[in-house]
Short mmCIF file of C-alpha atoms in Angstrom, two decimals:
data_model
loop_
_atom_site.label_atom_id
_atom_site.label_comp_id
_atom_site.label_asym_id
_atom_site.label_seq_id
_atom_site.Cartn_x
_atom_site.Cartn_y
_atom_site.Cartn_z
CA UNK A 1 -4.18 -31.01 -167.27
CA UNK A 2 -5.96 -33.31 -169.96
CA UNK A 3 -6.02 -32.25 -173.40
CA UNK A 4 -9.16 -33.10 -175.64
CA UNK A 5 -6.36 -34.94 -177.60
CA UNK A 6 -4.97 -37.48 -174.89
CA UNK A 7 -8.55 -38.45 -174.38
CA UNK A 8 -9.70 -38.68 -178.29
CA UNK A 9 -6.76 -40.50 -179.28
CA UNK A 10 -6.88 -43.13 -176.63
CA UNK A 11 -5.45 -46.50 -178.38
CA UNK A 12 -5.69 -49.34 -175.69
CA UNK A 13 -7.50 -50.69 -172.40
CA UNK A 14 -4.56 -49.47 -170.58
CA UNK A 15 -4.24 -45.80 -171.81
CA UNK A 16 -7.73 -45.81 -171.13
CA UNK A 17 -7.27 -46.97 -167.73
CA UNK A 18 -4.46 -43.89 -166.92
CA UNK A 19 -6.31 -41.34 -168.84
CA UNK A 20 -9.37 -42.57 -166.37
CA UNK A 21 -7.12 -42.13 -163.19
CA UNK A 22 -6.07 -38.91 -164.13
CA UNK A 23 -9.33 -37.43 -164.60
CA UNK A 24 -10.52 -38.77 -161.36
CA UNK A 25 -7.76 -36.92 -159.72
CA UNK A 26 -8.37 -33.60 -161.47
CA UNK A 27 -12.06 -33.71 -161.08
CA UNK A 28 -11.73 -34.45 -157.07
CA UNK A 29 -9.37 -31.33 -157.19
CA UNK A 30 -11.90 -29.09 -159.86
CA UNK A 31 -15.34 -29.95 -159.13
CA UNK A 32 -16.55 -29.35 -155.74
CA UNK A 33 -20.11 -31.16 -155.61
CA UNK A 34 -17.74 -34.37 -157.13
CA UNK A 35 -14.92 -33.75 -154.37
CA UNK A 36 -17.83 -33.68 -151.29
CA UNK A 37 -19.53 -36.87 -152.69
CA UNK A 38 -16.24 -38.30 -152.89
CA UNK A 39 -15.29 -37.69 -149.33
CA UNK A 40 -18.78 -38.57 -148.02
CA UNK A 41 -17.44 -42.10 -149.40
CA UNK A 42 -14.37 -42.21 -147.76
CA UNK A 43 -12.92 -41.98 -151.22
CA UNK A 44 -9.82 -39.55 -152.38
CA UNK A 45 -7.13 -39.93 -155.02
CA UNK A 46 -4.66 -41.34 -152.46
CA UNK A 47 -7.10 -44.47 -152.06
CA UNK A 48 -8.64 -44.79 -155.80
CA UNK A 49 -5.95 -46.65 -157.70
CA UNK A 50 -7.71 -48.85 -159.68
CA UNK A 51 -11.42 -47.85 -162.22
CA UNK A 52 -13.67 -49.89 -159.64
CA UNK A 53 -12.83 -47.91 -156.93
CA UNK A 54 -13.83 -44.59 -158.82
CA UNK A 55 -16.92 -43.29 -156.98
CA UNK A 56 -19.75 -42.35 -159.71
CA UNK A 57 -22.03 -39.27 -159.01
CA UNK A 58 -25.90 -40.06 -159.11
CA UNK A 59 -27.16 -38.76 -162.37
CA UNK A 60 -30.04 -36.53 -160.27
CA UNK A 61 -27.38 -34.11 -158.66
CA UNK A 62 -27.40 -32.48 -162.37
CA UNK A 63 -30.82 -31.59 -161.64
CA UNK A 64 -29.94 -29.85 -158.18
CA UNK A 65 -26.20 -28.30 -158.53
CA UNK A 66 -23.82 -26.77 -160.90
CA UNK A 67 -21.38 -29.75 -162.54
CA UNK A 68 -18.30 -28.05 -163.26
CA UNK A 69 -14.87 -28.72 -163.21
CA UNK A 70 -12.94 -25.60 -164.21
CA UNK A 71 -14.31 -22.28 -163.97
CA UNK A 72 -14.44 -21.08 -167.72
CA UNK A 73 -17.09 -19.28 -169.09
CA UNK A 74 -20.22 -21.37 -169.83
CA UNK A 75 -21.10 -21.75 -173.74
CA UNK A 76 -24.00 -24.19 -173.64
CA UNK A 77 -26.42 -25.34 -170.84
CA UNK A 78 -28.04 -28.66 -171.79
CA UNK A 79 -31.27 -29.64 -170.47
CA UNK A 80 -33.10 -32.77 -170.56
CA UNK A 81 -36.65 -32.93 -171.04
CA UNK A 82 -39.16 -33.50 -168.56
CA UNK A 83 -43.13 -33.64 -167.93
CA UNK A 84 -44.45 -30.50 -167.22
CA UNK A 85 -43.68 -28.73 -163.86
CA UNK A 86 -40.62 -31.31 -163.03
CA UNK A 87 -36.89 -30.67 -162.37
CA UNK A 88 -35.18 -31.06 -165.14
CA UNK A 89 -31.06 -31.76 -165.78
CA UNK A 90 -28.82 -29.09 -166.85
CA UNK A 91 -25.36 -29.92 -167.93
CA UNK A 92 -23.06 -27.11 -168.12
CA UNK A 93 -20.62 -26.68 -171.23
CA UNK A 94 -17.77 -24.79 -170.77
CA UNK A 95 -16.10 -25.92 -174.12
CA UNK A 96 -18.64 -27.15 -176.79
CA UNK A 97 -15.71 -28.37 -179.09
CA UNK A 98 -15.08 -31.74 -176.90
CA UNK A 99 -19.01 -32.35 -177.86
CA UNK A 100 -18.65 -31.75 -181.09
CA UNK A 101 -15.61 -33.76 -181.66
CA UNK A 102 -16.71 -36.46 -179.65
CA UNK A 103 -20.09 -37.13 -181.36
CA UNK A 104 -18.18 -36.39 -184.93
CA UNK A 105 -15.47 -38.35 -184.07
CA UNK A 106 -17.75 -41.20 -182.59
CA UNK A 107 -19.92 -41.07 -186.12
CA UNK A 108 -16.92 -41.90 -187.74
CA UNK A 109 -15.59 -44.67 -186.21
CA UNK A 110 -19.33 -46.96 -186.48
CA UNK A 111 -20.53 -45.17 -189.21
CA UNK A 112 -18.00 -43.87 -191.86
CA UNK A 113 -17.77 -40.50 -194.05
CA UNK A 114 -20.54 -38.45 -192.69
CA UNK A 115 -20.89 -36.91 -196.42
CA UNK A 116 -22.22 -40.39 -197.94
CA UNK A 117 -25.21 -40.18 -195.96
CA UNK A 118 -28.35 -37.61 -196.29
CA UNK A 119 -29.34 -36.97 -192.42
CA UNK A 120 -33.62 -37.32 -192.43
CA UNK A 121 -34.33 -36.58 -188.64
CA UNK A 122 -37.76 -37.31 -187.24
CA UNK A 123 -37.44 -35.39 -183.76
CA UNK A 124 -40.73 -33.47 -183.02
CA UNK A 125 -40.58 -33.40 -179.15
CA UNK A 126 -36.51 -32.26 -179.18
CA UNK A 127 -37.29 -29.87 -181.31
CA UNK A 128 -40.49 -28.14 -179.66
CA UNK A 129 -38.36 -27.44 -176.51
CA UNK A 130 -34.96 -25.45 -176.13
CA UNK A 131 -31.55 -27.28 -174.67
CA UNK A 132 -31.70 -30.44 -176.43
CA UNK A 133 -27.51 -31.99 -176.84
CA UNK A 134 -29.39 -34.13 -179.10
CA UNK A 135 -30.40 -31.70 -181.47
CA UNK A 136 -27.21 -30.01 -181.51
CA UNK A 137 -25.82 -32.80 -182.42
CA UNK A 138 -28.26 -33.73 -185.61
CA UNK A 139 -27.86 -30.31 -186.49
CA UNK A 140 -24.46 -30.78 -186.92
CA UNK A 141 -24.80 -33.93 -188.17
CA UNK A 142 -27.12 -32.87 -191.28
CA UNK A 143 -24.88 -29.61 -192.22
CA UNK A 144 -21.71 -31.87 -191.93
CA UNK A 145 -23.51 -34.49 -194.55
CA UNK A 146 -23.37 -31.53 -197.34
CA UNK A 147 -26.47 -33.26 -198.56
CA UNK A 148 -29.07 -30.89 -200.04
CA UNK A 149 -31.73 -33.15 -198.57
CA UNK A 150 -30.61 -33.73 -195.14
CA UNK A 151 -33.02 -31.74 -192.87
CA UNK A 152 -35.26 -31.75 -190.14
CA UNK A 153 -38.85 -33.11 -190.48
CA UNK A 154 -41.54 -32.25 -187.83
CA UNK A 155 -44.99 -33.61 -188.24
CA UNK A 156 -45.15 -33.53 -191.86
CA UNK A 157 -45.06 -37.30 -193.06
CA UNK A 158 -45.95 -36.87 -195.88
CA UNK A 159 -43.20 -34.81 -197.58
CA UNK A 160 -40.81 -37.20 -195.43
CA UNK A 161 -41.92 -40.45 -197.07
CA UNK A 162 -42.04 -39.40 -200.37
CA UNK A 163 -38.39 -38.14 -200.02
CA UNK A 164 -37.39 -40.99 -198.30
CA UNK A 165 -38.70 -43.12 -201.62
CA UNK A 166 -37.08 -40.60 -204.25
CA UNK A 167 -33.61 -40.68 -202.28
CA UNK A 168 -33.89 -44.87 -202.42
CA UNK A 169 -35.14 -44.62 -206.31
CA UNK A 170 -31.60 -42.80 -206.59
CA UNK A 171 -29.31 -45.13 -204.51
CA UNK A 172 -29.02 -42.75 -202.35
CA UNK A 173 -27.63 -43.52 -198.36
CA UNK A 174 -30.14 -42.46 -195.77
CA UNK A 175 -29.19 -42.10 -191.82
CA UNK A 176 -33.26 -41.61 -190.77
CA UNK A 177 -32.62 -40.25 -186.47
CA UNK A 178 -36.01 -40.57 -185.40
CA UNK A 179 -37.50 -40.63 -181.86
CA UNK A 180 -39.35 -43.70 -181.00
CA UNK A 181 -42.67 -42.86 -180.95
CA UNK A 182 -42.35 -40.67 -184.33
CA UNK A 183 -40.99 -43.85 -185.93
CA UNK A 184 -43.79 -45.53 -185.23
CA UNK A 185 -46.37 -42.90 -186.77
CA UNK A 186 -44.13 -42.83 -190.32
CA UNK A 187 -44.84 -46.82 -190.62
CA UNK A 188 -48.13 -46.29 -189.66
CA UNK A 189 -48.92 -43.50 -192.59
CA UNK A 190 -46.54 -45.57 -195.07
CA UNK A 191 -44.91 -49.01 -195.27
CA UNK A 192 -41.68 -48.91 -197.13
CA UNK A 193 -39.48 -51.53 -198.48
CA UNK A 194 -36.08 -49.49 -197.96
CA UNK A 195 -32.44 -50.73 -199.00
CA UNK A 196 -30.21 -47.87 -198.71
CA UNK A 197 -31.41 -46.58 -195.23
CA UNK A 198 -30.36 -47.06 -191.72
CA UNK A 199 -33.18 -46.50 -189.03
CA UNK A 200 -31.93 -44.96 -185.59
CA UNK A 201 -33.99 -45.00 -183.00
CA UNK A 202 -33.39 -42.73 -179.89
CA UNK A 203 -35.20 -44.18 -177.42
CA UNK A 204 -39.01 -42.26 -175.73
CA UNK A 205 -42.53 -42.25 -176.15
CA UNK A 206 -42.43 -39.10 -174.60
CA UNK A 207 -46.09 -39.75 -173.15
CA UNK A 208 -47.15 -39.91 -176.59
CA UNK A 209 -47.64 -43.85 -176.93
CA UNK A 210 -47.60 -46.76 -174.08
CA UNK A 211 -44.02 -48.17 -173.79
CA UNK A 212 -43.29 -51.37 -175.46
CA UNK A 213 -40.24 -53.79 -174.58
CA UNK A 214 -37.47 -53.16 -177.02
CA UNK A 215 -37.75 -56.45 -179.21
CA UNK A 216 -41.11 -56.31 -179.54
CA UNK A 217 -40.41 -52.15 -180.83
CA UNK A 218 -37.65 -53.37 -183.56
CA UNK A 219 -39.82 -56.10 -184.76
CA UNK A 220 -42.72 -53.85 -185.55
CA UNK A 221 -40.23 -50.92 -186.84
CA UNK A 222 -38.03 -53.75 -188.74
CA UNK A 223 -41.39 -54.67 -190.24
CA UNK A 224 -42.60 -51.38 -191.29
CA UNK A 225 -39.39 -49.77 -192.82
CA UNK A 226 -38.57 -53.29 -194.75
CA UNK A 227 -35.19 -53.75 -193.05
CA UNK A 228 -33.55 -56.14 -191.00
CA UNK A 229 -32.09 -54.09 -188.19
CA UNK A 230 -32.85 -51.25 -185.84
CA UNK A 231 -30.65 -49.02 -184.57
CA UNK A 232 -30.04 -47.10 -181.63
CA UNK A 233 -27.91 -44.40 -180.08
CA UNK A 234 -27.53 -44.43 -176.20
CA UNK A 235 -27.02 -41.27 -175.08
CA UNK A 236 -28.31 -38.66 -172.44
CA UNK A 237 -28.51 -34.80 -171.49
CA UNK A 238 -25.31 -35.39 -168.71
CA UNK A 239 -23.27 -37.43 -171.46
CA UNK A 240 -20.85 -35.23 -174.25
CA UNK A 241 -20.42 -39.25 -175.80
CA UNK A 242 -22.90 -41.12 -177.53
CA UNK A 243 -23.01 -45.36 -177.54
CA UNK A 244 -24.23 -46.95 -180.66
CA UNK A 245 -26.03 -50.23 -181.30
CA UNK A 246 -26.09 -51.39 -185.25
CA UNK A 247 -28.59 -53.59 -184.30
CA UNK A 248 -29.96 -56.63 -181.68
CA UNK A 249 -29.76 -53.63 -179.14
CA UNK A 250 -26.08 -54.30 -178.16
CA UNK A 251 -24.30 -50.84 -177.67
CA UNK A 252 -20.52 -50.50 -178.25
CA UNK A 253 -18.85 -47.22 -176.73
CA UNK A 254 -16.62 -45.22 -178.61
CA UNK A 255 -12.73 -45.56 -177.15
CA UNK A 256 -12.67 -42.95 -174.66
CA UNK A 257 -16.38 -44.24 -172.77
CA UNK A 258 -17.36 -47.08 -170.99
CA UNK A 259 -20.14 -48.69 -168.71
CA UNK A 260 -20.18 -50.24 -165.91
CA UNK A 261 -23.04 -52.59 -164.12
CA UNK A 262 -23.07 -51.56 -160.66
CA UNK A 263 -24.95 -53.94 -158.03
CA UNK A 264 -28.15 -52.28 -157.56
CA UNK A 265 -28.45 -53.56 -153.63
CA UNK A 266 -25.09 -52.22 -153.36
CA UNK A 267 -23.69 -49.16 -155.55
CA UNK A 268 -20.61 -49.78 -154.78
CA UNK A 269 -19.88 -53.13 -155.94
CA UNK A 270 -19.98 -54.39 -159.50
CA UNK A 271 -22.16 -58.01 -161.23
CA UNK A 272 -20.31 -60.11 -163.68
CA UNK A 273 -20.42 -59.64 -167.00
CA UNK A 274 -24.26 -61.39 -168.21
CA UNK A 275 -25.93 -60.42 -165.09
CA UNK A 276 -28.52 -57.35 -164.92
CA UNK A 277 -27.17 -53.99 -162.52
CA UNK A 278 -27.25 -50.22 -162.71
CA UNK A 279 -25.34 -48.41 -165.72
CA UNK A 280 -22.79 -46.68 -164.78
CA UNK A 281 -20.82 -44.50 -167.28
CA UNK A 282 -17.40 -43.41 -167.57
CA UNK A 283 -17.52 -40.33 -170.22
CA UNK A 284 -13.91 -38.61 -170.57
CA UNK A 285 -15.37 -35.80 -172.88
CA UNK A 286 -16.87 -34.94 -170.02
CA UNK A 287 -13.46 -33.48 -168.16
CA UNK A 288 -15.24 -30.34 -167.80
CA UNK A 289 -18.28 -31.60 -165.90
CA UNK A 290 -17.93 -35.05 -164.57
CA UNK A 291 -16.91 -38.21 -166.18
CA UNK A 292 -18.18 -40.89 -163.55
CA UNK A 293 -22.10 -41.14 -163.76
CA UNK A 294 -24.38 -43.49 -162.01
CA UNK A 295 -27.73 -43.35 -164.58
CA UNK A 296 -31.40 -45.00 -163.44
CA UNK A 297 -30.81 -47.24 -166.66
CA UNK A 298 -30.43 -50.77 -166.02
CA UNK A 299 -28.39 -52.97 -168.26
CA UNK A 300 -26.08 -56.08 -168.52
CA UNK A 301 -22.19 -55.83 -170.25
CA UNK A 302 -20.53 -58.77 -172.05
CA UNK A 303 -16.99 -59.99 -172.14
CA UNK A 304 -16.66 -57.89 -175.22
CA UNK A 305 -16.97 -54.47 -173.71
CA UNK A 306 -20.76 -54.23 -175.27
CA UNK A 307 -23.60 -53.81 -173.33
CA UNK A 308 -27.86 -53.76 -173.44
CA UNK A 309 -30.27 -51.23 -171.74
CA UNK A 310 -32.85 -52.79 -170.41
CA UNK A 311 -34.86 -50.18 -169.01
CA UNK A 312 -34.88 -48.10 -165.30
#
């Protein structure tokens, strides 16, 4: 068995590579939705020996089974949100500390001692619905800060503006998590000139506003907050890992993820690194569930390990 330890302390491309294997091997064994798309491919741990050979479950089979790999007792279901009437994902937990220390530990490495910051988060539509791994993890986030300012803001812009110019006044750090469309509405009420603060957008309109292409988003957002980059936290509902851009929209995993760009006239076969394809991820917090995931994102990688989203 895995321990949450061999996978968080993961030190090079080739532990990363046999941690990988391994996981394949106990999640054909453990999960059997993952072991009967495996065999529909032809593929079984005596022929996977290499990470491009993994097979990578379609993201929608979390809207249709039960993604498990041990049978523990459940302690969080997940769900993602969805228009009215339509399946939604549900992600099954059976140990909520490998989320927990993945998102702390993944905080840490791009963005430092949690307790500098106060946490603002701007995250109406996650927090009018039930089930949201993002709100767990802001929740988290903004206790962990100690911060007696860090909080939740709903549709109240005022209140957040004027604390967001009384915490700058005091040279105070400021982590703002807002969802995209939210964003916009703050800049739209106020225009600020900030210094101290870090904007993180999480991606959606939610139906709220028409979608814009991402540059033309951080331009307007980089415009309205008075800073010179956006950014942006790539992660999803069947993920326990988060990616993190600091700006530019170029993600960089944490050690124990990575993506894949998958061929999207051919799923099993990979681009070159530059060239547009499917995402796929490779999450090893998610031992419990399933670490191999083929998303509807589309995005490109670079030679560096860091990748762009580019839409579905």
């Amino acid at each position: 068995m895995i321990s949450q330890e061999d996978i968080f302390a993961i030190s090079s491309k080739k532990e990363f590579e046999k941690i990988t294997l391994k996981v394949f091997r106990y999640q054909y064994e453990n999960n059997k939705v993952y072991q009967a798309f495996c065999n529909h491919l032809g593929k079984n741990p005596s022929n996977v020996k290499q990470i491009n050979t993994i097979p990578f479950l379609p993201i929608q089979f979390f809207k249709s089974e039960t993604i498990v790999s041990n049978s523990n007792q459940v302690e969080a279901v997940f769900t993602s949100s969805g228009t009215t009437g339509a399946i939604t994902s549900q992600h099954f937990v059976t140990d909520i500390s490998l989320y927990e220390n993945s998102y702390t530990l993944a905080f840490a490495q791009f963005y430092g001692n949690i307790q500098e910051y106060c946490v603002l988060a701007l995250l109406p539509s996650y927090l009018e619905r039930e089930g949201s791994s993002l709100i767990y993890m802001v929740e988290d986030l903004i206790k962990s800060s100690n911060h007696k300012d860090s909080g939740f803001y709903l549709n109240n812009l005022e209140e957040l503006s004027n604390k967001i110019i009384e915490l700058e006044n005091e040279g105070q750090n400021i982590i703002l998590i807002g969802v995209t469309y939210a964003l916009l509405d703050l800049i739209e009420y106020r225009k600020f000139q900030l210094k101290n603060t870090i904007i993180m957008e999480t991606g959606g309109m939610k139906g709220k506003r028409k979608e814009i292409i991402r540059e033309e988003l951080h331009q307007t957002l980089c415009d309205g907050f008075g800073v010179t980059a956006i950014h942006s936290e790539y992660g999803m509902t069947e993920l326990l890992s988060q990616a993190y851009s600091l700006g530019n929209g170029i993600f960089e995993c944490p050690i124990w993820m990575d993506v894949l760009i998958r061929d999207t006239e051919d799923a099993l076969n990979y681009v070159e690194n530059g060239k547009t394809g499917g995402i796929n991820v490779i999450d090893l917090a998610n031992i419990n569930s399933c670490s191999f995931i083929a998303t509807q994102d589309l995005g490109k990688k670079y030679e560096n390990k860091t990748f762009e989203v580019l839409g579905r």
